[in-house]
């Protein structure tokens, strides 16, 4: 007798193992497979042949009746036995009405009923143990078995072309993980220019099970384009309805595909559409996802095989390569390969060039410091079809400048190895300018959104740290917790808190937060005389309630010398200077200055906005409240101790009087009565 192929759909792994063991013990003619989710169940029903399905009604919150309907839509003759929790007889009746052959109540020992229930369904004639395949399906399966032997990339699609499964070869070829690929359709792996053509072809696929081939380029996860033949075969159920497609890839390197050129206006539209999708989909993604997607868009739309995106690390003064398409780091000095000196990029983009071309002549590299895109375009290439053409060589490189709202360079994109031998001037210039603007906008938008999210999280932490409920901490621990929270909330590399002490009458740094622990200890030893600090609080530095010191002040040298030491070079206009510092006064209830919150060296190297300064003032107000609360707490505690001592004395006197009274009563009772 042929083995009965059984699919158990249940999200409880231990329950599945119990069912599997019972079925194997009761009969050796049972093959058991498992699905834990609704989508996994549907995928397996499409991909494999089963004689019977055991379906849990409550599957990770999925409505079992609806899942039953989906299974029956794929194969009306596939018997389904519902697994239902005890006491839900109404659901059992509903399942039978919707096509279930039987049901089993999930009670203690229910697994022992499985073999008998399956046998009962067999006796009803519901199951044909031998696989019921049409001649076409047998032919398809035979073809697939043969092709699997030559290790080609195979995949299963649903009716709309979305991936349901793929073998290891397909995953390796595309560069995606299985989870990533199952979120995509075949069209997502094709160049945008071929998407419409693919869907037109997909709509005309033969329904008789014959193979059909679509020749295209497949774009891998990292933007590498590979010419392939997509081979698809329709798969039908017993009702002769198409339920999906089986497919595989064939190498098409020897096939010459016609190169398509999109009009500049159409490419404009595609660029904007791609970036709109990126902005909507990436808000909660890591920055690396955004950078990788931008590099992929550049590779796909401009047809360059190698794309690199690098961002500026202002503290190290180097551009670090963050995303690379079509290339991998080789062994050796990886640091040297991913870091580019800031001076070099600044030199290339002098006069705020938006992009530049580095190209090789027969004699070698042309001096890119003196040649921009416009000179490259006018260097004597013959016009083609009344349009100036740029002829690309394999070693040529196109550099795109990424600038922020202040027109400061924060990154670059390099494009190499063009798949097109010539590009028109108008198409390249207009589209590259748009690409640079959209890339800069996407990166800055993601950065600011991430910063807001992080600031909100840290702000909540700070508000908890600086309230009355932290009274169990001593003052130094409380101040230390506050400065670190402020540092992370507003991304200053140095935050310190200085208070005026009654003992010394000086402004002492009581807590400091910075990465260097040695500097931190030295900073916490710094003291300022009140007159010296008063000389720094000039009207020209006033910004809101704070003081933004923009010029060197000798009275602040102790702070600067400890933190910056010898690294105190001046920075460019609009950027934070080593002599700058932000002083936010801490005010008492009587509106007197009791100290300062000191912020220095912002992580992005930029002058803080009014919004950042205002946020610092709000946080400083919370600090003042926390300190006031603590002082009031200790004052009240001191008074309470005095009262407790006084109360103790009175209690003792009362006890003595009571003892005397009792003693007299005893004497009277003994001698006089």
XYZ file of C-alpha atoms in Angstrom:
673
model
C 0.000 0.000 0.000
C 1.259 3.504 -0.880
C 2.132 5.776 2.038
C -0.424 8.389 3.064
C 1.129 11.856 2.837
C -0.150 13.935 5.778
C 0.336 17.656 6.473
C -0.160 18.713 10.108
C -0.773 22.469 10.451
C -0.217 23.476 14.083
C 1.916 26.169 15.745
C 2.658 23.935 18.765
C 5.809 21.971 17.956
C 5.407 19.539 20.867
C 1.825 18.756 19.805
C 3.045 18.071 16.269
C 5.758 15.703 17.552
C 3.163 13.808 19.616
C 0.869 13.438 16.603
C 3.765 12.344 14.423
C 4.853 9.658 16.903
C 1.295 8.323 17.303
C 0.816 8.067 13.544
C 4.122 6.273 13.055
C 3.408 3.865 15.912
C -0.072 3.031 14.657
C 0.930 2.612 11.029
C 4.109 2.649 8.988
C 2.298 3.785 5.840
C 2.121 7.472 6.908
C 4.444 10.293 5.831
C 4.145 13.402 8.008
C 4.991 17.016 7.128
C 4.552 20.124 9.280
C 3.504 23.766 8.801
C 3.412 26.322 11.632
C 1.831 29.314 9.858
C -1.000 29.905 7.414
C 1.345 31.083 4.667
C 3.629 28.101 5.205
C 0.586 25.838 4.905
C -0.564 27.408 1.631
C 2.949 27.331 0.210
C 3.328 23.633 0.997
C -0.109 22.763 -0.384
C 0.846 24.454 -3.665
C 4.335 23.025 -3.782
C 3.711 19.440 -2.599
C 1.113 16.700 -2.906
C -0.754 15.640 0.264
C -3.413 13.013 0.826
C -4.815 14.671 3.931
C -4.406 17.830 6.029
C -4.808 18.090 9.822
C -5.588 21.762 10.475
C -5.576 23.523 13.874
C -8.451 25.989 14.077
C -6.535 28.611 16.091
C -3.212 29.044 14.278
C -1.288 32.075 15.626
C -4.525 34.038 15.643
C -5.421 32.989 12.073
C -9.081 32.091 11.523
C -9.050 28.359 10.787
C -12.301 28.504 8.802
C -10.808 31.095 6.446
C -7.651 29.011 6.056
C -9.811 25.962 5.349
C -11.526 27.926 2.577
C -8.116 28.868 1.066
C -7.018 25.218 1.072
C -10.256 24.135 -0.572
C -9.892 26.869 -3.176
C -6.529 25.367 -4.122
C -7.777 21.767 -4.122
C -11.443 20.961 -3.491
C -10.772 17.222 -3.159
C -8.024 17.519 -0.549
C -9.502 16.124 2.727
C -9.086 18.362 5.800
C -9.549 17.253 9.415
C -9.957 20.169 11.831
C -8.249 20.181 15.246
C -10.534 22.117 17.618
C -10.229 23.084 21.284
C -12.572 21.425 23.759
C -15.914 23.114 24.232
C -16.062 24.726 20.776
C -18.587 22.398 19.159
C -20.123 25.308 17.234
C -16.810 25.785 15.410
C -16.709 22.069 14.608
C -20.147 22.308 12.995
C -19.096 25.411 11.041
C -15.945 23.611 9.819
C -18.001 20.651 8.559
C -20.331 23.045 6.734
C -17.311 24.660 5.038
C -15.867 21.451 3.655
C -13.952 19.752 6.482
C -14.219 15.934 6.320
C -14.061 15.478 10.097
C -12.816 17.063 13.305
C -10.941 16.061 16.463
C -11.399 17.755 19.834
C -8.043 18.650 21.409
C -8.465 17.027 24.810
C -6.205 14.812 26.899
C -5.264 11.754 24.816
C -6.794 13.147 21.621
C -3.738 12.125 19.537
C -4.694 8.456 19.931
C -7.814 9.146 17.838
C -5.783 10.397 14.872
C -5.102 7.028 13.168
C -8.755 5.970 13.540
C -10.066 9.285 12.223
C -7.739 9.126 9.218
C -8.758 5.500 8.633
C -12.423 6.527 8.785
C -11.830 9.183 6.123
C -10.016 6.572 3.984
C -12.924 4.154 4.290
C -15.286 6.868 3.115
C -13.262 6.914 -0.072
C -12.146 10.485 0.415
C -8.443 9.685 -0.063
C -6.735 8.164 -3.040
C -3.479 7.037 -1.558
C -1.637 7.100 -4.836
C -0.748 10.670 -5.897
C -3.424 12.004 -8.181
C -1.472 13.931 -10.797
C -2.484 15.019 -14.225
C -0.227 13.976 -17.129
C 0.965 17.565 -17.379
C 1.905 17.728 -13.664
C 3.735 14.408 -13.933
C 5.618 15.786 -16.895
C 6.447 18.977 -14.991
C 7.612 17.057 -11.915
C 9.745 14.790 -14.039
C 11.291 17.796 -15.726
C 11.978 19.448 -12.368
C 13.569 16.298 -10.959
C 15.822 16.130 -13.990
C 16.717 19.821 -13.804
C 17.411 19.649 -10.063
C 20.136 17.164 -10.854
C 21.997 19.853 -12.803
C 21.618 22.205 -9.825
C 19.741 25.094 -11.421
C 17.968 27.865 -9.533
C 14.346 26.834 -8.883
C 11.439 28.738 -7.387
C 7.664 28.582 -6.915
C 5.374 31.556 -7.654
C 1.760 32.253 -6.824
C -0.703 33.376 -9.468
C 0.475 37.007 -9.198
C 4.152 36.189 -9.558
C 5.118 36.459 -5.874
C 7.700 34.030 -4.536
C 6.376 31.163 -2.415
C 9.606 29.180 -2.175
C 13.070 28.926 -3.705
C 15.939 26.461 -3.518
C 19.398 27.268 -2.167
C 20.753 27.850 -5.660
C 18.144 30.543 -6.320
C 18.864 32.213 -2.973
C 22.596 32.214 -3.649
C 22.068 33.551 -7.161
C 19.803 36.435 -6.051
C 21.736 37.274 -2.876
C 18.540 37.357 -0.779
C 17.699 35.240 2.253
C 14.600 33.077 2.036
C 12.641 35.469 4.278
C 13.590 38.448 2.110
C 12.821 36.716 -1.185
C 9.359 35.575 -0.037
C 8.416 39.251 0.372
C 9.185 39.980 -3.295
C 7.826 39.174 -6.726
C 9.810 38.241 -9.827
C 9.258 41.749 -11.176
C 11.114 43.178 -8.158
C 14.255 41.419 -9.407
C 14.042 42.928 -12.885
C 15.279 46.339 -14.099
C 12.483 48.953 -13.932
C 12.636 49.391 -17.708
C 11.636 45.734 -18.230
C 8.897 45.488 -15.599
C 5.978 46.364 -17.903
C 7.295 44.067 -20.603
C 7.491 41.206 -18.099
C 3.887 41.645 -16.909
C 2.656 41.700 -20.507
C 4.477 38.409 -21.086
C 3.294 36.976 -17.741
C -0.349 37.612 -18.653
C -0.002 35.498 -21.801
C 1.633 32.424 -20.240
C 0.270 29.180 -21.716
C -2.258 27.363 -19.537
C -1.538 23.906 -20.938
C 1.556 23.313 -18.811
C 4.056 24.154 -21.534
C 7.216 26.033 -20.612
C 7.583 29.702 -21.502
C 10.793 31.751 -21.416
C 11.408 35.423 -20.694
C 14.889 36.795 -21.408
C 15.994 39.623 -19.149
C 18.554 40.837 -16.682
C 18.109 39.769 -13.059
C 19.210 42.396 -10.528
C 20.667 40.805 -7.400
C 20.281 42.175 -3.891
C 23.532 44.099 -4.295
C 22.669 45.570 -7.699
C 24.694 43.194 -9.865
C 22.930 42.501 -13.181
C 22.976 38.998 -14.625
C 21.427 38.117 -18.014
C 19.087 35.153 -17.495
C 16.241 33.200 -19.042
C 13.224 32.997 -16.713
C 11.458 29.711 -17.450
C 7.926 29.281 -16.055
C 5.380 26.446 -16.162
C 1.805 26.775 -14.908
C 0.534 24.446 -12.156
C -3.157 23.548 -11.882
C -5.354 21.934 -9.261
C -7.887 19.152 -9.791
C -10.453 21.730 -10.935
C -8.093 22.666 -13.788
C -7.470 26.090 -12.231
C -4.035 27.710 -12.294
C -2.798 27.908 -8.699
C 0.779 29.011 -9.312
C 3.920 28.564 -11.377
C 7.052 26.479 -11.142
C 10.128 28.144 -12.541
C 13.877 28.005 -12.924
C 16.669 30.180 -14.270
C 18.930 29.465 -17.203
C 22.167 31.253 -17.914
C 21.764 33.768 -20.718
C 25.219 35.317 -20.859
C 25.576 34.384 -24.505
C 22.296 36.086 -25.400
C 22.640 39.660 -26.564
C 19.843 41.769 -25.175
C 18.751 44.994 -26.775
C 19.788 47.942 -24.621
C 16.884 50.173 -23.733
C 17.317 53.886 -23.152
C 14.704 55.632 -21.061
C 13.851 59.218 -21.994
C 15.131 61.748 -19.451
C 11.589 62.685 -18.395
C 10.635 59.033 -17.770
C 13.819 58.460 -15.784
C 12.950 61.560 -13.736
C 9.589 60.003 -12.881
C 11.127 56.634 -11.959
C 13.740 58.324 -9.755
C 11.119 60.275 -7.833
C 8.886 57.176 -7.486
C 11.748 55.038 -6.183
C 12.748 57.606 -3.589
C 9.157 58.159 -2.448
C 8.888 54.403 -1.826
C 12.220 54.466 -0.023
C 11.177 57.346 2.252
C 7.935 55.600 3.204
C 9.449 52.153 3.752
C 12.640 53.058 5.590
C 11.519 55.172 8.547
C 12.015 52.308 10.996
C 14.906 50.676 9.135
C 18.578 51.008 9.945
C 20.593 53.628 8.047
C 22.530 50.867 6.261
C 19.287 49.793 4.538
C 18.719 53.327 3.200
C 22.295 53.654 1.950
C 22.238 50.223 0.323
C 18.945 50.973 -1.424
C 20.249 54.310 -2.755
C 23.317 52.537 -4.176
C 21.051 49.946 -5.814
C 18.870 52.658 -7.386
C 21.976 54.355 -8.787
C 23.217 51.079 -10.234
C 19.881 50.039 -11.740
C 18.775 53.336 -13.283
C 22.121 54.680 -14.503
C 23.401 51.208 -15.482
C 26.682 51.217 -13.586
C 27.964 47.879 -12.345
C 29.914 49.288 -9.380
C 28.461 51.862 -6.982
C 29.920 53.091 -3.684
C 28.286 55.389 -1.125
C 30.482 56.950 1.581
C 29.648 59.264 4.499
C 31.864 61.723 6.324
C 33.096 60.943 9.824
C 33.813 64.485 11.006
C 35.776 63.418 14.078
C 38.216 61.322 12.030
C 38.058 63.646 8.994
C 37.603 60.697 6.640
C 34.832 59.466 4.356
C 33.876 55.888 5.240
C 32.383 53.627 2.568
C 29.008 52.488 3.901
C 27.386 50.733 0.934
C 28.988 49.012 -2.050
C 27.205 47.424 -5.010
C 28.962 45.029 -7.355
C 32.149 44.767 -5.309
C 33.584 43.205 -2.180
C 36.515 44.097 0.026
C 39.552 42.004 -0.769
C 41.934 40.645 1.818
C 44.564 43.036 3.074
C 44.301 46.423 4.659
C 40.515 46.823 4.725
C 40.694 50.066 6.685
C 42.690 51.718 3.931
C 40.179 50.516 1.351
C 37.049 51.814 3.088
C 38.380 55.154 4.368
C 39.005 58.142 2.074
C 40.690 61.303 3.468
C 38.378 64.306 3.711
C 41.012 66.546 2.107
C 40.918 64.480 -1.089
C 37.132 64.698 -1.493
C 37.118 68.409 -0.585
C 39.722 68.950 -3.269
C 37.643 67.114 -5.864
C 34.481 69.062 -5.061
C 36.065 72.510 -4.935
C 33.711 75.367 -5.829
C 30.833 73.114 -4.689
C 30.762 70.932 -7.818
C 27.697 68.690 -7.815
C 29.520 65.904 -9.641
C 32.831 65.236 -11.308
C 34.255 62.765 -13.790
C 37.563 61.002 -13.314
C 38.635 59.358 -16.539
C 41.667 57.657 -17.947
C 43.401 58.535 -21.197
C 45.953 56.393 -22.940
C 48.605 58.107 -20.846
C 46.808 57.438 -17.558
C 44.562 59.338 -15.173
C 43.692 62.901 -16.190
C 44.073 65.475 -13.401
C 40.577 65.465 -11.891
C 41.344 68.490 -9.698
C 41.208 70.746 -12.749
C 38.520 69.049 -14.772
C 34.807 69.054 -14.037
C 31.876 67.519 -15.833
C 31.304 70.457 -18.180
C 34.895 70.396 -19.468
C 34.691 66.650 -19.855
C 31.542 67.043 -21.926
C 33.143 69.651 -24.162
C 36.348 67.751 -24.756
C 35.652 66.920 -28.382
C 33.435 63.821 -28.509
C 31.533 63.595 -31.792
C 27.797 64.279 -31.544
C 25.471 61.316 -32.068
C 21.868 61.896 -33.161
C 22.269 65.642 -32.587
C 23.198 65.080 -28.935
C 26.612 65.267 -27.329
C 27.651 61.820 -26.108
C 29.960 60.854 -23.251
C 31.955 57.752 -24.110
C 32.678 55.636 -21.043
C 35.752 53.520 -20.456
C 35.940 50.735 -17.859
C 38.271 52.766 -15.638
C 36.210 55.969 -15.724
C 34.559 57.060 -12.482
C 31.712 59.476 -11.838
C 31.604 61.151 -8.401
C 28.371 62.671 -7.024
C 28.525 65.227 -4.215
C 26.075 64.791 -1.318
C 25.455 68.070 0.506
C 23.303 69.104 3.464
C 21.017 72.124 3.778
C 24.032 74.336 4.477
C 25.701 73.195 1.229
C 28.339 71.285 3.213
C 29.547 67.962 1.802
C 28.609 65.035 4.066
C 29.099 62.182 1.606
C 29.651 61.085 -1.973
C 28.532 58.407 -4.413
C 30.921 56.925 -6.971
C 29.703 55.169 -10.143
C 32.034 52.884 -12.117
C 31.962 50.394 -15.017
C 29.075 51.713 -17.072
C 27.091 49.057 -18.903
C 26.371 51.666 -21.600
C 29.161 52.748 -23.890
C 27.784 56.248 -24.432
C 25.372 58.558 -22.582
C 23.866 61.816 -23.792
C 24.891 64.994 -21.994
C 21.359 66.215 -21.280
C 20.221 62.876 -19.861
C 23.240 62.486 -17.599
C 23.405 66.035 -16.239
C 19.704 66.491 -15.452
C 19.177 63.051 -13.948
C 22.395 63.018 -11.928
C 21.490 66.362 -10.387
C 18.066 65.013 -9.374
C 19.633 61.782 -8.077
C 22.105 63.754 -5.931
C 19.346 65.930 -4.461
C 17.045 62.983 -3.703
C 19.882 60.929 -2.196
C 20.911 63.802 0.077
C 17.297 64.375 1.082
C 16.686 60.676 1.851
C 19.803 60.358 4.002
C 19.192 63.608 5.897
C 15.515 62.741 6.372
C 16.381 59.319 7.792
C 19.104 60.812 9.995
C 16.806 63.478 11.453
C 13.959 60.990 11.999
C 16.317 58.567 13.756
C 17.680 61.413 15.852
C 14.163 62.435 16.907
C 13.312 58.863 17.855
C 16.498 58.506 19.872
C 16.037 61.909 21.515
C 12.482 61.017 22.515
C 13.655 57.768 24.105
C 16.475 59.516 25.939
C 14.234 62.415 26.940
C 11.844 60.006 28.645
C 14.774 58.467 30.466
C 16.049 61.899 31.493
C 12.687 63.047 32.818
C 12.556 59.911 34.945
C 16.145 60.428 36.100
C 15.661 64.020 37.242
C 12.435 63.798 39.230
C 11.630 63.558 42.914
C 11.588 59.771 42.858
C 15.404 59.634 42.655
C 15.787 60.901 46.213
C 17.400 57.621 47.274
C 20.515 58.560 45.229
C 23.174 60.817 46.642
C 23.684 64.103 44.813
C 26.813 63.043 42.895
C 25.133 59.896 41.539
C 22.051 61.877 40.540
C 24.136 64.490 38.694
C 26.159 61.770 36.953
C 22.976 60.108 35.720
C 21.668 63.447 34.440
C 24.768 64.449 32.431
C 24.989 61.076 30.677
C 21.287 61.205 29.805
C 21.663 64.740 28.395
C 24.761 63.692 26.435
C 22.935 60.860 24.703
C 19.702 62.810 24.284
C 21.180 65.740 22.365
C 24.346 64.106 20.988
C 27.006 66.293 22.573
C 30.290 64.486 23.119
C 30.889 66.467 26.307
C 28.265 67.416 28.881
C 29.184 68.687 32.351
C 27.235 69.987 35.312
C 28.780 72.696 37.507
C 27.293 73.960 40.794
C 28.137 76.846 43.099
C 29.190 75.360 46.441
C 28.669 77.142 49.747
C 31.947 75.858 51.203
C 34.315 77.205 48.551
C 32.099 79.861 47.019
C 33.286 78.668 43.588
C 31.682 77.031 40.557
C 32.745 73.364 40.672
C 32.184 70.739 37.967
C 30.415 68.005 39.930
C 29.736 65.599 37.040
C 31.041 65.182 33.473
C 30.144 62.807 30.641
C 32.609 62.089 27.822
C 34.159 59.007 26.217
C 37.631 59.514 27.691
C 37.565 58.466 31.363
C 40.864 60.186 32.142
C 39.570 63.485 30.758
C 36.368 62.978 32.707
C 38.249 62.696 36.008
C 40.312 65.806 35.245
C 37.214 67.765 34.237
C 35.546 66.964 37.563
C 38.480 68.634 39.342
C 38.004 72.005 37.580
C 36.821 75.032 39.565
C 35.914 78.498 38.316
C 35.766 81.652 40.404
C 32.391 83.374 40.185
C 33.856 86.677 38.861
C 35.704 84.825 36.056
C 32.492 83.129 34.933
C 30.573 86.401 35.182
C 33.029 87.936 32.672
C 32.107 85.196 30.145
C 28.342 85.860 30.362
C 28.318 88.637 27.758
C 25.246 89.965 25.991
C 26.696 89.116 22.574
C 26.653 85.427 23.546
C 23.064 85.471 24.833
C 20.768 83.076 23.015
C 17.428 82.627 24.725
C 18.187 81.931 28.381
C 21.555 80.416 27.485
C 24.981 81.684 26.499
C 26.540 80.375 23.287
C 30.218 81.302 23.532
C 31.597 81.543 19.978
C 35.036 83.052 20.546
C 38.043 82.043 22.667
C 37.647 83.020 26.336
C 40.717 82.757 28.568
C 38.549 82.111 31.627
C 37.334 78.868 30.012
C 40.831 77.658 29.101
C 40.968 75.075 31.939
C 37.957 73.326 30.397
C 39.235 73.537 26.812
C 42.780 72.419 27.609
C 41.589 69.292 29.391
C 39.053 68.238 26.772
C 40.619 69.298 23.455
C 44.253 69.249 24.561
C 46.366 69.983 21.452
C 43.611 69.156 18.912
C 42.047 72.572 18.617
C 42.088 73.445 14.932
C 39.425 75.859 13.717
C 36.587 74.518 11.655
C 34.680 75.834 8.684
C 31.911 78.407 8.725
C 28.656 77.089 10.098
C 30.449 74.324 11.998
C 31.283 74.017 15.693
C 34.611 75.562 16.648
C 36.914 74.186 19.340
C 36.621 77.484 21.218
C 32.813 77.273 21.326
C 30.811 76.162 24.366
C 27.175 76.291 25.409
C 26.392 77.432 28.970
C 22.832 76.911 30.225
C 22.154 78.495 33.656
C 20.580 76.442 36.446
C 18.157 78.721 38.275
C 16.890 78.431 41.864
C 13.307 79.100 42.913
C 14.440 82.655 43.701
C 15.668 82.955 40.077
C 19.327 83.048 41.068
C 22.043 81.167 39.151
C 23.143 78.133 41.155
C 25.173 76.474 38.408
C 25.484 75.674 34.703
C 24.850 72.805 32.339
C 27.851 72.844 29.984
C 27.579 71.310 26.474
C 30.489 71.030 24.043
C 31.580 69.211 20.866
C 28.308 68.142 19.122
C 28.546 64.760 17.407
C 27.569 66.119 13.983
C 30.042 69.009 14.269
C 27.312 71.558 13.569
C 26.254 74.646 15.505
C 23.148 73.633 17.521
C 19.805 74.969 16.366
C 17.526 77.118 18.505
C 15.371 74.040 19.023
C 18.303 72.099 20.505
C 19.195 74.991 22.811
C 15.566 75.334 23.911
C 15.451 71.589 24.674
C 18.617 71.952 26.755
C 16.967 74.781 28.701
C 13.924 72.590 29.421
C 16.182 69.773 30.597
C 18.193 72.181 32.744
C 14.964 73.359 34.354
C 14.256 69.738 35.264
C 17.738 69.509 36.745
C 17.039 72.591 38.852
C 13.772 71.055 40.088
C 15.549 67.813 40.958
C 18.248 69.650 42.922
C 15.678 71.841 44.710
C 13.599 68.794 45.587
C 16.656 67.098 46.988
C 17.623 70.129 49.108
C 14.051 70.413 50.439
C 14.030 66.683 51.118
C 17.183 66.851 53.237
C 15.995 69.994 55.028
C 12.726 68.279 55.920
C 14.596 65.132 56.903
C 16.859 67.170 59.202
C 13.860 68.847 60.831
C 12.173 65.483 61.207
C 15.208 64.095 63.002
C 15.139 67.038 65.424
C 11.437 66.476 66.077
C 11.986 62.760 66.585
C 14.696 63.427 69.172
C 12.461 65.944 70.981
C 9.533 63.534 70.927
C 11.737 60.795 72.338
C 12.650 62.949 75.367
C 8.989 63.699 76.128
C 8.102 60.042 75.803
C 10.839 59.099 78.279
C 9.604 61.654 80.860
C 6.057 60.322 80.490
C 7.297 56.786 81.021
C 9.186 57.833 84.180
C 6.065 59.535 85.636
C 4.011 56.449 84.873
C 6.514 54.163 86.591
C 6.483 56.395 89.705
C 2.685 56.328 89.876
C 2.564 52.549 89.612
C 5.218 52.220 92.340
C 3.180 54.297 94.868
C 0.054 52.278 94.105
C 1.884 49.038 94.892
C 3.227 50.392 98.203
C -0.234 51.607 99.271
C -1.783 48.274 98.383
C 0.873 46.299 100.300
C 1.146 48.258 103.536
C -2.139 50.088 103.996
C -4.680 47.545 102.772
